Amino acid sequence: MEQRTPNRKPAGKPGKPSGLVASLLRILKGVRKEFKLVRTDVPNLLLALVVPPLIIILFSSLMTFSSASPVVRVTVVSYDSNTFFDTNSSVITTNDDYTVPLVGAINGTPGIELVAYINASEDPYAMDEAYNQLARGSIDAILVIPVEFSEFLDQGLPGMLESVPNTQDLLKLQTILNKIQEAADLFARDNNLTPFYVDEVHQEHTIPARFNVDFNNNMNIILPFVMVGITLVLTILVVVQEKPVPRLLLTPTNKAEILVSKYVAYTVILLVQSTAVLVASIASGLFIRGQAIDLWGALMAIGFSGVSIGMFISSLAKTKTEANQLFFAFFIILFLVSGIFVPIDGMPAPIRAIAYAFPLAHGAPLIDSITTKGLPLASTELLSLVLISVAFVALSFVAIARRKAEV
Amino acid sequence: MNVSALVTKEFQRIAADKRTLVLMFLIPALVLVIFGLSSGGGPTTLFTVNVITRDSQVTGPAVNASVHDETMIEAFQNSTVFVLRDGIYNMTDDASFDICLNQNKNKLKHDDIDAIIVIPANFSEAVENGTSDVTLIVYVDGSDAQVSEAIHVAIQEPVAYFRVYSGLTRNLTTVVPYLEFDVPYWANQVLNYAFPIVISMIMLGTCMNLTSLSIVSEAPLARMLLTPAGKTSVVFSKLVTATAIMFFQAAEIFTIAGLFGMFSRGPLILVFLSLLLIGMVGICIGIFISAVSKTEQVANQLYIMFFIMFTLFCQSFLPVDNFPPFLQAITAVFPLSNAIPLLSSIMYNGVVVDVASFFVLGATGLLFYVLALVAYAFKGVEA
């Protein structure tokens, strides 16, 4: 049998504090109770305070282990020595003067592995062969030298190379294009194909050379992910696992006070957690152009949004299993719209709206703005995080108010 | 007791747990509908830039050409990779240029733009000269790895346009990329680019969830073992039941994705079979978790831990190329590290089967199933 427990404030007893003071005292006792619970739950305590800095340190040591850039495997298919018929002059040529220098440039470009060179004049199935290599994943790109390449360069016309990169791994696509362009630049330089059109790139807000660039670039994603992930895992069971809710509700403590005490307790834990993460990050070589205190504030804001979502899940779920299932559902959506796989700017409007309703979309830019650009904490990203947290806090209070007390 | 009776019992148990079933069938449907209804977007973004030209600035007493900067600006305006955010800034003296540059650097700092393109004062002179380097100055946000890595290749396009517009094609060597195995423009880009990652994660996660409590939550184990049912039969019946449910989940995913325009270069049947394989691996891992866990709480925590670990190290998220070789080897056998290439090789490349991924996934499933049998064999029977 289930019954709804009235969620009204108990009347104060004579000689005892009443009203707001009594409520605050009850919350304080609730906070103490929460800390006792946390202290007895050693695995959760480890998860809260040891695992986050450990992840940062582990990640840092992994990133410093090796920073070898990936090798791009290329097969060159040359049609350059095929017969070229110039429709303007009716001259037939088989000029391929620039093929060997180009292949040499590809061979000489660091980070490119020339897997095969196939002369299509000798092998009519050259492109099929290269295409199969690409489809099977044994190369990352095909570079095609067209039939008119050498003739055009000789005549002062554009020499157009065709690159066919594999787009299966979108994360590697830019690297492939960069390497092929690097080879083309080297070819032009080696063969004095002047004038050169140079882009003189000045990088602003770069990470100083003494810091690990890979580690620092990835920390913008890792830090929000760790903060939200750990606080979520930490809090998804805090309400739902409380068996003595009926007994608690016989005390003057009401549901809102129970939830407030949990929020206070886990915010205090979050304070320690954020500090530990900040210290571990700095010790691991995180470059902070802005203020460390701002970064700490950002970690707090991101972590609290995780706490609020976790509390909401815990207040909503009826069983621990259900809480875990809801966690999974939230985690999937959080992860998919975080901008890790598809840039948020590249998402269609409806998905972008969903992405901005979750903390990871704001966490990474906020941390980036503080660490690399030296901007202050106060920003629209912080405001968004606060609004998200407020919304989930409100939802968690609604959920717990509607919660039936088991008998 | 034969296996069919155990399977019937398992179906009854799962049918009673309606929330798990809802999760299994609702999450993929929801995600596919969201991604399926979205049009536009995709994995690429354009560079938002501001252009400052100093070409009109007097560079010396003898020559002062400024005929080519407008063509260069036109090339940027017609570019398919650059978007000009503000108007063109034409600066004719050093002081105003410095102010303008600082204002734009501030925009760069606040992520309003991705880069500042400066056409230098001697641009037209260098073009006219014909032998010296023609330089464009580019300020990029060095903290944005994606922009700073891509800017050099991206700028080749407006430079090539400029040379064509100006008839300066002599010695122009350019690389034109033709993206192979991409999702065609007419297919749903968002859904199809997301499919291998999203669906692999959902299949693995929900199937792990389906079975991660299947053994540990069974209180009457002792009583069951008084019946003729052996432990192997008990585990096998769970595998069969979960597989049957997973089959319907895969069919649901396949149908909804098909309705929203799933694109596959390879045979569709292989996409479906891959989904089943990924689901099977999830089921086996879930059974293993359930077999080694002493309480439901431990099972839930292990499930979350395994899932996060598989997701983080799936080789599509963190740069595993920078990891030490032993860790690369470990992550290479994680389920998602193989599930995503398996699906994408069929869907994008049209490869019949990525043999390595197929065997690693199959072996992973089998290994976890055997480990589950071993763990269950040693599991203490409560009195």
PDB file of C-alpha atoms in Angstrom, chain B residues 116-378:
ATOM      1  CA  ILE B 116      41.649  37.694 -39.532  1.00  0.00           C
ATOM      2  CA  ILE B 117      42.972  37.945 -43.086  1.00  0.00           C
ATOM      3  CA  VAL B 118      45.277  40.885 -43.711  1.00  0.00           C
ATOM      4  CA  ILE B 119      46.146  41.858 -47.268  1.00  0.00           C
ATOM      5  CA  PRO B 120      49.495  43.590 -46.784  1.00  0.00           C
ATOM      6  CA  ALA B 121      50.484  46.973 -48.128  1.00  0.00           C
ATOM      7  CA  ASN B 122      52.766  45.525 -50.791  1.00  0.00           C
ATOM      8  CA  PHE B 123      50.301  42.893 -52.030  1.00  0.00           C
ATOM      9  CA  SER B 124      49.601  44.318 -55.478  1.00  0.00           C
ATOM     10  CA  GLU B 125      53.261  45.225 -55.906  1.00  0.00           C
ATOM     11  CA  ALA B 126      54.272  41.625 -55.195  1.00  0.00           C
ATOM     12  CA  VAL B 127      51.658  40.324 -57.617  1.00  0.00           C
ATOM     13  CA  GLU B 128      52.856  42.689 -60.327  1.00  0.00           C
ATOM     14  CA  ASN B 129      56.475  41.727 -59.636  1.00  0.00           C
ATOM     15  CA  GLY B 130      55.651  38.127 -60.522  1.00  0.00           C
ATOM     16  CA  THR B 131      58.685  36.475 -58.985  1.00  0.00           C
ATOM     17  CA  SER B 132      58.734  37.350 -55.314  1.00  0.00           C
ATOM     18  CA  ASP B 133      56.475  35.724 -52.708  1.00  0.00           C
ATOM     19  CA  VAL B 134      52.941  37.080 -52.511  1.00  0.00           C
ATOM     20  CA  THR B 135      51.987  37.060 -48.874  1.00  0.00           C
ATOM     21  CA  LEU B 136      48.664  37.043 -47.083  1.00  0.00           C
ATOM     22  CA  ILE B 137      48.840  37.532 -43.329  1.00  0.00           C
ATOM     23  CA  VAL B 138      46.471  35.372 -41.326  1.00  0.00           C
ATOM     24  CA  TYR B 139      45.755  35.685 -37.619  1.00  0.00           C
ATOM     25  CA  VAL B 140      44.123  32.578 -36.192  1.00  0.00           C
ATOM     26  CA  ASP B 141      43.091  31.429 -32.780  1.00  0.00           C
ATOM     27  CA  GLY B 142      46.006  29.167 -31.883  1.00  0.00           C
ATOM     28  CA  SER B 143      44.019  27.569 -29.091  1.00  0.00           C
ATOM     29  CA  ASP B 144      41.510  26.248 -31.625  1.00  0.00           C
ATOM     30  CA  ALA B 145      43.359  23.270 -33.043  1.00  0.00           C
ATOM     31  CA  GLN B 146      40.717  22.629 -35.702  1.00  0.00           C
ATOM     32  CA  VAL B 147      41.013  26.127 -37.182  1.00  0.00           C
ATOM     33  CA  SER B 148      44.777  26.460 -36.952  1.00  0.00           C
ATOM     34  CA  GLU B 149      45.292  23.032 -38.550  1.00  0.00           C
ATOM     35  CA  ALA B 150      42.883  23.675 -41.408  1.00  0.00           C
ATOM     36  CA  ILE B 151      43.554  27.293 -42.336  1.00  0.00           C
ATOM     37  CA  HIS B 152      46.491  26.652 -44.672  1.00  0.00           C
ATOM     38  CA  VAL B 153      44.578  24.172 -46.814  1.00  0.00           C
ATOM     39  CA  ALA B 154      41.413  26.271 -46.707  1.00  0.00           C
ATOM     40  CA  ILE B 155      43.148  29.404 -47.934  1.00  0.00           C
ATOM     41  CA  GLN B 156      44.327  27.626 -51.098  1.00  0.00           C
ATOM     42  CA  GLU B 157      40.821  27.945 -52.504  1.00  0.00           C
ATOM     43  CA  PRO B 158      40.488  31.772 -52.499  1.00  0.00           C
ATOM     44  CA  VAL B 159      44.132  32.029 -53.605  1.00  0.00           C
ATOM     45  CA  ALA B 160      43.381  29.776 -56.577  1.00  0.00           C
ATOM     46  CA  TYR B 161      40.235  31.811 -57.381  1.00  0.00           C
ATOM     47  CA  PHE B 162      42.303  34.994 -57.196  1.00  0.00           C
ATOM     48  CA  ARG B 163      44.902  33.653 -59.618  1.00  0.00           C
ATOM     49  CA  VAL B 164      42.236  32.487 -62.038  1.00  0.00           C
ATOM     50  CA  TYR B 165      40.314  35.807 -61.851  1.00  0.00           C
ATOM     51  CA  SER B 166      43.563  37.720 -62.403  1.00  0.00           C
ATOM     52  CA  GLY B 167      44.856  35.464 -65.159  1.00  0.00           C
ATOM     53  CA  LEU B 168      47.875  34.521 -63.049  1.00  0.00           C
ATOM     54  CA  THR B 169      47.632  30.793 -63.451  1.00  0.00           C
ATOM     55  CA  ARG B 170      51.227  30.248 -64.521  1.00  0.00           C
ATOM     56  CA  ASN B 171      52.899  27.683 -62.249  1.00  0.00           C
ATOM     57  CA  LEU B 172      49.750  27.327 -60.175  1.00  0.00           C
ATOM     58  CA  THR B 173      49.813  23.876 -58.668  1.00  0.00           C
ATOM     59  CA  THR B 174      46.740  23.061 -56.698  1.00  0.00           C
ATOM     60  CA  VAL B 175      45.221  20.003 -55.106  1.00  0.00           C
ATOM     61  CA  VAL B 176      41.523  19.462 -55.587  1.00  0.00           C
ATOM     62  CA  PRO B 177      40.049  17.090 -53.009  1.00  0.00           C
ATOM     63  CA  TYR B 178      37.294  14.661 -53.932  1.00  0.00           C
ATOM     64  CA  LEU B 179      35.996  13.204 -50.714  1.00  0.00           C
ATOM     65  CA  GLU B 180      35.551   9.479 -51.121  1.00  0.00           C
ATOM     66  CA  PHE B 181      33.124   7.382 -49.089  1.00  0.00           C
ATOM     67  CA  ASP B 182      31.325  10.438 -47.788  1.00  0.00           C
ATOM     68  CA  VAL B 183      27.584  10.577 -47.297  1.00  0.00           C
ATOM     69  CA  PRO B 184      26.028  11.900 -50.529  1.00  0.00           C
ATOM     70  CA  TYR B 185      24.517  15.391 -50.391  1.00  0.00           C
ATOM     71  CA  TRP B 186      21.033  14.036 -51.030  1.00  0.00           C
ATOM     72  CA  ALA B 187      21.110  11.679 -48.053  1.00  0.00           C
ATOM     73  CA  ASN B 188      20.460  12.788 -44.476  1.00  0.00           C
ATOM     74  CA  GLN B 189      23.954  13.961 -43.495  1.00  0.00           C
ATOM     75  CA  VAL B 190      23.338  14.273 -39.757  1.00  0.00           C
ATOM     76  CA  LEU B 191      21.724  10.880 -39.334  1.00  0.00           C
ATOM     77  CA  ASN B 192      24.159   9.012 -41.544  1.00  0.00           C
ATOM     78  CA  TYR B 193      27.333  10.548 -40.138  1.00  0.00           C
ATOM     79  CA  ALA B 194      26.094   9.953 -36.604  1.00  0.00           C
ATOM     80  CA  PHE B 195      24.731   6.451 -37.205  1.00  0.00           C
ATOM     81  CA  PRO B 196      27.836   4.258 -36.657  1.00  0.00           C
ATOM     82  CA  ILE B 197      28.809   6.015 -33.424  1.00  0.00           C
ATOM     83  CA  VAL B 198      25.356   6.663 -32.013  1.00  0.00           C
ATOM     84  CA  ILE B 199      23.823   3.313 -32.794  1.00  0.00           C
ATOM     85  CA  SER B 200      26.886   1.339 -31.718  1.00  0.00           C
ATOM     86  CA  MET B 201      26.801   3.118 -28.361  1.00  0.00           C
ATOM     87  CA  ILE B 202      23.066   2.601 -27.954  1.00  0.00           C
ATOM     88  CA  MET B 203      23.138  -1.069 -28.949  1.00  0.00           C
ATOM     89  CA  LEU B 204      26.057  -1.843 -26.687  1.00  0.00           C
ATOM     90  CA  GLY B 205      24.775   0.225 -23.758  1.00  0.00           C
ATOM     91  CA  THR B 206      21.171  -0.920 -23.785  1.00  0.00           C
ATOM     92  CA  CYS B 207      22.100  -4.594 -24.259  1.00  0.00           C
ATOM     93  CA  MET B 208      24.591  -4.388 -21.387  1.00  0.00           C
ATOM     94  CA  ASN B 209      21.827  -2.783 -19.368  1.00  0.00           C
ATOM     95  CA  LEU B 210      19.374  -5.525 -20.326  1.00  0.00           C
ATOM     96  CA  THR B 211      21.506  -8.291 -18.878  1.00  0.00           C
ATOM     97  CA  SER B 212      23.695  -6.631 -16.243  1.00  0.00           C
ATOM     98  CA  LEU B 213      21.182  -7.465 -13.509  1.00  0.00           C
ATOM     99  CA  SER B 214      19.916 -10.720 -14.974  1.00  0.00           C
ATOM    100  CA  ILE B 215      21.910 -13.038 -12.679  1.00  0.00           C
ATOM    101  CA  VAL B 216      22.592 -10.878  -9.654  1.00  0.00           C
ATOM    102  CA  SER B 217      18.943  -9.966  -9.175  1.00  0.00           C
ATOM    103  CA  GLU B 218      17.870 -13.592  -9.105  1.00  0.00           C
ATOM    104  CA  ALA B 219      17.352 -14.277  -5.433  1.00  0.00           C
ATOM    105  CA  PRO B 220      16.047 -17.847  -5.737  1.00  0.00           C
ATOM    106  CA  LEU B 221      19.312 -19.169  -7.191  1.00  0.00           C
ATOM    107  CA  ALA B 222      19.584 -21.819  -4.503  1.00  0.00           C
ATOM    108  CA  ARG B 223      16.109 -23.060  -5.191  1.00  0.00           C
ATOM    109  CA  MET B 224      16.743 -23.055  -8.925  1.00  0.00           C
ATOM    110  CA  LEU B 225      19.785 -25.218  -8.455  1.00  0.00           C
ATOM    111  CA  LEU B 226      17.694 -27.836  -6.721  1.00  0.00           C
ATOM    112  CA  THR B 227      15.966 -28.276 -10.054  1.00  0.00           C
ATOM    113  CA  PRO B 228      17.613 -30.161 -12.915  1.00  0.00           C
ATOM    114  CA  ALA B 229      18.736 -26.873 -14.498  1.00  0.00           C
ATOM    115  CA  GLY B 230      22.504 -26.582 -14.621  1.00  0.00           C
ATOM    116  CA  LYS B 231      24.325 -23.282 -14.300  1.00  0.00           C
ATOM    117  CA  THR B 232      25.365 -23.365 -17.964  1.00  0.00           C
ATOM    118  CA  SER B 233      21.738 -23.792 -19.004  1.00  0.00           C
ATOM    119  CA  VAL B 234      20.716 -20.879 -16.799  1.00  0.00           C
ATOM    120  CA  VAL B 235      23.282 -18.569 -18.401  1.00  0.00           C
ATOM    121  CA  PHE B 236      22.518 -19.861 -21.892  1.00  0.00           C
ATOM    122  CA  SER B 237      18.803 -19.242 -21.409  1.00  0.00           C
ATOM    123  CA  LYS B 238      19.551 -15.647 -20.464  1.00  0.00           C
ATOM    124  CA  LEU B 239      21.672 -15.235 -23.572  1.00  0.00           C
ATOM    125  CA  VAL B 240      18.914 -16.649 -25.783  1.00  0.00           C
ATOM    126  CA  THR B 241      16.194 -14.500 -24.243  1.00  0.00           C
ATOM    127  CA  ALA B 242      18.194 -11.274 -24.357  1.00  0.00           C
ATOM    128  CA  THR B 243      19.234 -12.030 -27.938  1.00  0.00           C
ATOM    129  CA  ALA B 244      15.614 -12.441 -28.980  1.00  0.00           C
ATOM    130  CA  ILE B 245      14.724  -9.054 -27.462  1.00  0.00           C
ATOM    131  CA  MET B 246      17.821  -7.457 -28.932  1.00  0.00           C
ATOM    132  CA  PHE B 247      16.793  -8.773 -32.359  1.00  0.00           C
ATOM    133  CA  PHE B 248      13.605  -6.721 -32.162  1.00  0.00           C
ATOM    134  CA  GLN B 249      15.574  -3.683 -31.001  1.00  0.00           C
ATOM    135  CA  ALA B 250      17.926  -4.005 -33.976  1.00  0.00           C
ATOM    136  CA  ALA B 251      14.917  -4.393 -36.268  1.00  0.00           C
ATOM    137  CA  GLU B 252      13.369  -1.262 -34.777  1.00  0.00           C
ATOM    138  CA  ILE B 253      16.590   0.728 -35.280  1.00  0.00           C
ATOM    139  CA  PHE B 254      16.961  -0.565 -38.805  1.00  0.00           C
ATOM    140  CA  THR B 255      13.358   0.276 -39.721  1.00  0.00           C
ATOM    141  CA  ILE B 256      13.327   3.781 -38.238  1.00  0.00           C
ATOM    142  CA  ALA B 257      16.731   4.614 -39.723  1.00  0.00           C
ATOM    143  CA  GLY B 258      15.463   3.338 -43.081  1.00  0.00           C
ATOM    144  CA  LEU B 259      12.393   5.555 -42.832  1.00  0.00           C
ATOM    145  CA  PHE B 260      14.598   8.597 -42.246  1.00  0.00           C
ATOM    146  CA  GLY B 261      16.903   7.864 -45.161  1.00  0.00           C
ATOM    147  CA  MET B 262      19.692   5.623 -43.888  1.00  0.00           C
ATOM    148  CA  PHE B 263      22.394   5.444 -46.547  1.00  0.00           C
ATOM    149  CA  SER B 264      24.583   2.408 -47.047  1.00  0.00           C
ATOM    150  CA  ARG B 265      27.000   1.635 -49.845  1.00  0.00           C
ATOM    151  CA  GLY B 266      27.290  -1.935 -48.623  1.00  0.00           C
ATOM    152  CA  PRO B 267      24.480  -4.492 -48.384  1.00  0.00           C
ATOM    153  CA  LEU B 268      21.806  -3.477 -45.876  1.00  0.00           C
ATOM    154  CA  ILE B 269      21.604  -7.006 -44.541  1.00  0.00           C
ATOM    155  CA  LEU B 270      25.203  -6.646 -43.353  1.00  0.00           C
ATOM    156  CA  VAL B 271      24.317  -3.451 -41.493  1.00  0.00           C
ATOM    157  CA  PHE B 272      21.550  -5.386 -39.739  1.00  0.00           C
ATOM    158  CA  LEU B 273      23.813  -8.351 -38.962  1.00  0.00           C
ATOM    159  CA  SER B 274      26.436  -5.953 -37.588  1.00  0.00           C
ATOM    160  CA  LEU B 275      23.830  -4.465 -35.275  1.00  0.00           C
ATOM    161  CA  LEU B 276      23.034  -7.963 -34.035  1.00  0.00           C
ATOM    162  CA  LEU B 277      26.725  -8.694 -33.461  1.00  0.00           C
ATOM    163  CA  ILE B 278      27.211  -5.474 -31.490  1.00  0.00           C
ATOM    164  CA  GLY B 279      24.105  -6.253 -29.459  1.00  0.00           C
ATOM    165  CA  MET B 280      25.358  -9.795 -28.765  1.00  0.00           C
ATOM    166  CA  VAL B 281      28.633  -8.416 -27.421  1.00  0.00           C
ATOM    167  CA  GLY B 282      26.685  -6.048 -25.156  1.00  0.00           C
ATOM    168  CA  ILE B 283      24.581  -8.947 -23.889  1.00  0.00           C
ATOM    169  CA  CYS B 284      27.642 -11.092 -23.134  1.00  0.00           C
ATOM    170  CA  ILE B 285      29.373  -8.248 -21.285  1.00  0.00           C
ATOM    171  CA  GLY B 286      26.168  -7.592 -19.328  1.00  0.00           C
ATOM    172  CA  ILE B 287      25.895 -11.275 -18.336  1.00  0.00           C
ATOM    173  CA  PHE B 288      29.534 -11.238 -17.274  1.00  0.00           C
ATOM    174  CA  ILE B 289      28.969  -8.157 -15.108  1.00  0.00           C
ATOM    175  CA  SER B 290      25.933  -9.779 -13.561  1.00  0.00           C
ATOM    176  CA  ALA B 291      27.824 -13.002 -12.890  1.00  0.00           C
ATOM    177  CA  VAL B 292      30.744 -11.342 -11.125  1.00  0.00           C
ATOM    178  CA  SER B 293      28.666  -8.885  -9.088  1.00  0.00           C
ATOM    179  CA  LYS B 294      27.601  -9.674  -5.561  1.00  0.00           C
ATOM    180  CA  THR B 295      24.858  -7.045  -5.357  1.00  0.00           C
ATOM    181  CA  GLU B 296      22.686  -5.084  -7.758  1.00  0.00           C
ATOM    182  CA  GLN B 297      24.492  -1.908  -6.751  1.00  0.00           C
ATOM    183  CA  VAL B 298      27.861  -3.397  -7.676  1.00  0.00           C
ATOM    184  CA  ALA B 299      26.408  -4.589 -10.989  1.00  0.00           C
ATOM    185  CA  ASN B 300      25.049  -1.119 -11.741  1.00  0.00           C
ATOM    186  CA  GLN B 301      28.371   0.524 -10.896  1.00  0.00           C
ATOM    187  CA  LEU B 302      30.336  -1.987 -12.953  1.00  0.00           C
ATOM    188  CA  TYR B 303      27.966  -1.458 -15.865  1.00  0.00           C
ATOM    189  CA  ILE B 304      28.462   2.303 -15.775  1.00  0.00           C
ATOM    190  CA  MET B 305      32.216   1.930 -15.359  1.00  0.00           C
ATOM    191  CA  PHE B 306      32.539  -0.500 -18.285  1.00  0.00           C
ATOM    192  CA  PHE B 307      30.318   1.603 -20.518  1.00  0.00           C
ATOM    193  CA  ILE B 308      32.160   4.867 -19.828  1.00  0.00           C
ATOM    194  CA  MET B 309      35.520   3.152 -20.326  1.00  0.00           C
ATOM    195  CA  PHE B 310      34.424   1.629 -23.644  1.00  0.00           C
ATOM    196  CA  THR B 311      33.030   4.970 -24.800  1.00  0.00           C
ATOM    197  CA  LEU B 312      35.969   7.150 -23.768  1.00  0.00           C
ATOM    198  CA  PHE B 313      38.536   4.836 -25.323  1.00  0.00           C
ATOM    199  CA  CYS B 314      36.586   3.955 -28.463  1.00  0.00           C
ATOM    200  CA  GLN B 315      39.304   5.545 -30.641  1.00  0.00           C
ATOM    201  CA  SER B 316      36.785   8.068 -31.959  1.00  0.00           C
ATOM    202  CA  PHE B 317      37.048  10.432 -29.022  1.00  0.00           C
ATOM    203  CA  LEU B 318      40.497  10.679 -27.465  1.00  0.00           C
ATOM    204  CA  PRO B 319      43.607  10.855 -29.671  1.00  0.00           C
ATOM    205  CA  VAL B 320      44.762   7.280 -29.128  1.00  0.00           C
ATOM    206  CA  ASP B 321      47.638   7.805 -31.566  1.00  0.00           C
ATOM    207  CA  ASN B 322      49.350   9.664 -28.750  1.00  0.00           C
ATOM    208  CA  PHE B 323      48.843   6.839 -26.277  1.00  0.00           C
ATOM    209  CA  PRO B 324      51.594   4.376 -25.435  1.00  0.00           C
ATOM    210  CA  PRO B 325      51.532   1.249 -27.634  1.00  0.00           C
ATOM    211  CA  PHE B 326      50.276  -1.079 -24.888  1.00  0.00           C
ATOM    212  CA  LEU B 327      47.257   1.159 -24.284  1.00  0.00           C
ATOM    213  CA  GLN B 328      46.622   1.442 -28.011  1.00  0.00           C
ATOM    214  CA  ALA B 329      46.590  -2.363 -28.148  1.00  0.00           C
ATOM    215  CA  ILE B 330      44.138  -2.586 -25.243  1.00  0.00           C
ATOM    216  CA  THR B 331      41.764   0.022 -26.632  1.00  0.00           C
ATOM    217  CA  ALA B 332      41.926  -1.605 -30.052  1.00  0.00           C
ATOM    218  CA  VAL B 333      40.001  -4.608 -28.737  1.00  0.00           C
ATOM    219  CA  PHE B 334      37.315  -2.596 -26.947  1.00  0.00           C
ATOM    220  CA  PRO B 335      33.856  -3.250 -28.435  1.00  0.00           C
ATOM    221  CA  LEU B 336      33.170   0.272 -29.678  1.00  0.00           C
ATOM    222  CA  SER B 337      36.655   0.523 -31.208  1.00  0.00           C
ATOM    223  CA  ASN B 338      35.541  -2.248 -33.574  1.00  0.00           C
ATOM    224  CA  ALA B 339      31.806  -1.694 -33.761  1.00  0.00           C
ATOM    225  CA  ILE B 340      32.145   1.816 -35.201  1.00  0.00           C
ATOM    226  CA  PRO B 341      34.621   0.822 -37.980  1.00  0.00           C
ATOM    227  CA  LEU B 342      32.546  -2.283 -38.723  1.00  0.00           C
ATOM    228  CA  LEU B 343      29.405  -0.247 -39.364  1.00  0.00           C
ATOM    229  CA  SER B 344      31.123   2.653 -41.092  1.00  0.00           C
ATOM    230  CA  SER B 345      33.121   0.401 -43.414  1.00  0.00           C
ATOM    231  CA  ILE B 346      29.892  -1.199 -44.628  1.00  0.00           C
ATOM    232  CA  MET B 347      27.861   2.008 -44.760  1.00  0.00           C
ATOM    233  CA  TYR B 348      30.447   4.429 -46.140  1.00  0.00           C
ATOM    234  CA  ASN B 349      33.074   2.303 -47.904  1.00  0.00           C
ATOM    235  CA  GLY B 350      30.760  -0.434 -49.126  1.00  0.00           C
ATOM    236  CA  VAL B 351      33.191  -3.060 -47.873  1.00  0.00           C
ATOM    237  CA  VAL B 352      31.483  -6.416 -47.503  1.00  0.00           C
ATOM    238  CA  VAL B 353      32.870  -6.959 -43.999  1.00  0.00           C
ATOM    239  CA  ASP B 354      35.718  -5.404 -42.060  1.00  0.00           C
ATOM    240  CA  VAL B 355      37.150  -8.808 -41.202  1.00  0.00           C
ATOM    241  CA  ALA B 356      39.410  -7.664 -38.365  1.00  0.00           C
ATOM    242  CA  SER B 357      36.652  -5.742 -36.597  1.00  0.00           C
ATOM    243  CA  PHE B 358      34.212  -8.592 -37.119  1.00  0.00           C
ATOM    244  CA  PHE B 359      36.500 -11.194 -35.568  1.00  0.00           C
ATOM    245  CA  VAL B 360      37.606  -8.987 -32.688  1.00  0.00           C
ATOM    246  CA  LEU B 361      33.974  -8.219 -31.841  1.00  0.00           C
ATOM    247  CA  GLY B 362      32.991 -11.870 -32.088  1.00  0.00           C
ATOM    248  CA  ALA B 363      35.950 -12.943 -29.969  1.00  0.00           C
ATOM    249  CA  THR B 364      35.143 -10.266 -27.367  1.00  0.00           C
ATOM    250  CA  GLY B 365      31.568 -11.497 -27.065  1.00  0.00           C
ATOM    251  CA  LEU B 366      32.680 -15.103 -26.791  1.00  0.00           C
ATOM    252  CA  LEU B 367      35.357 -14.270 -24.224  1.00  0.00           C
ATOM    253  CA  PHE B 368      32.918 -12.426 -21.968  1.00  0.00           C
ATOM    254  CA  TYR B 369      30.391 -15.264 -22.279  1.00  0.00           C
ATOM    255  CA  VAL B 370      32.984 -17.846 -21.259  1.00  0.00           C
ATOM    256  CA  LEU B 371      34.137 -15.614 -18.403  1.00  0.00           C
ATOM    257  CA  ALA B 372      30.517 -15.273 -17.296  1.00  0.00           C
ATOM    258  CA  LEU B 373      30.141 -19.063 -17.274  1.00  0.00           C
ATOM    259  CA  VAL B 374      33.314 -19.400 -15.201  1.00  0.00           C
ATOM    260  CA  ALA B 375      32.283 -16.657 -12.790  1.00  0.00           C
ATOM    261  CA  TYR B 376      28.805 -18.162 -12.408  1.00  0.00           C
ATOM    262  CA  ALA B 377      30.293 -21.616 -11.819  1.00  0.00           C
ATOM    263  CA  PHE B 378      32.264 -20.212  -8.888  1.00  0.00           C
TER     264      PHE B 378
END
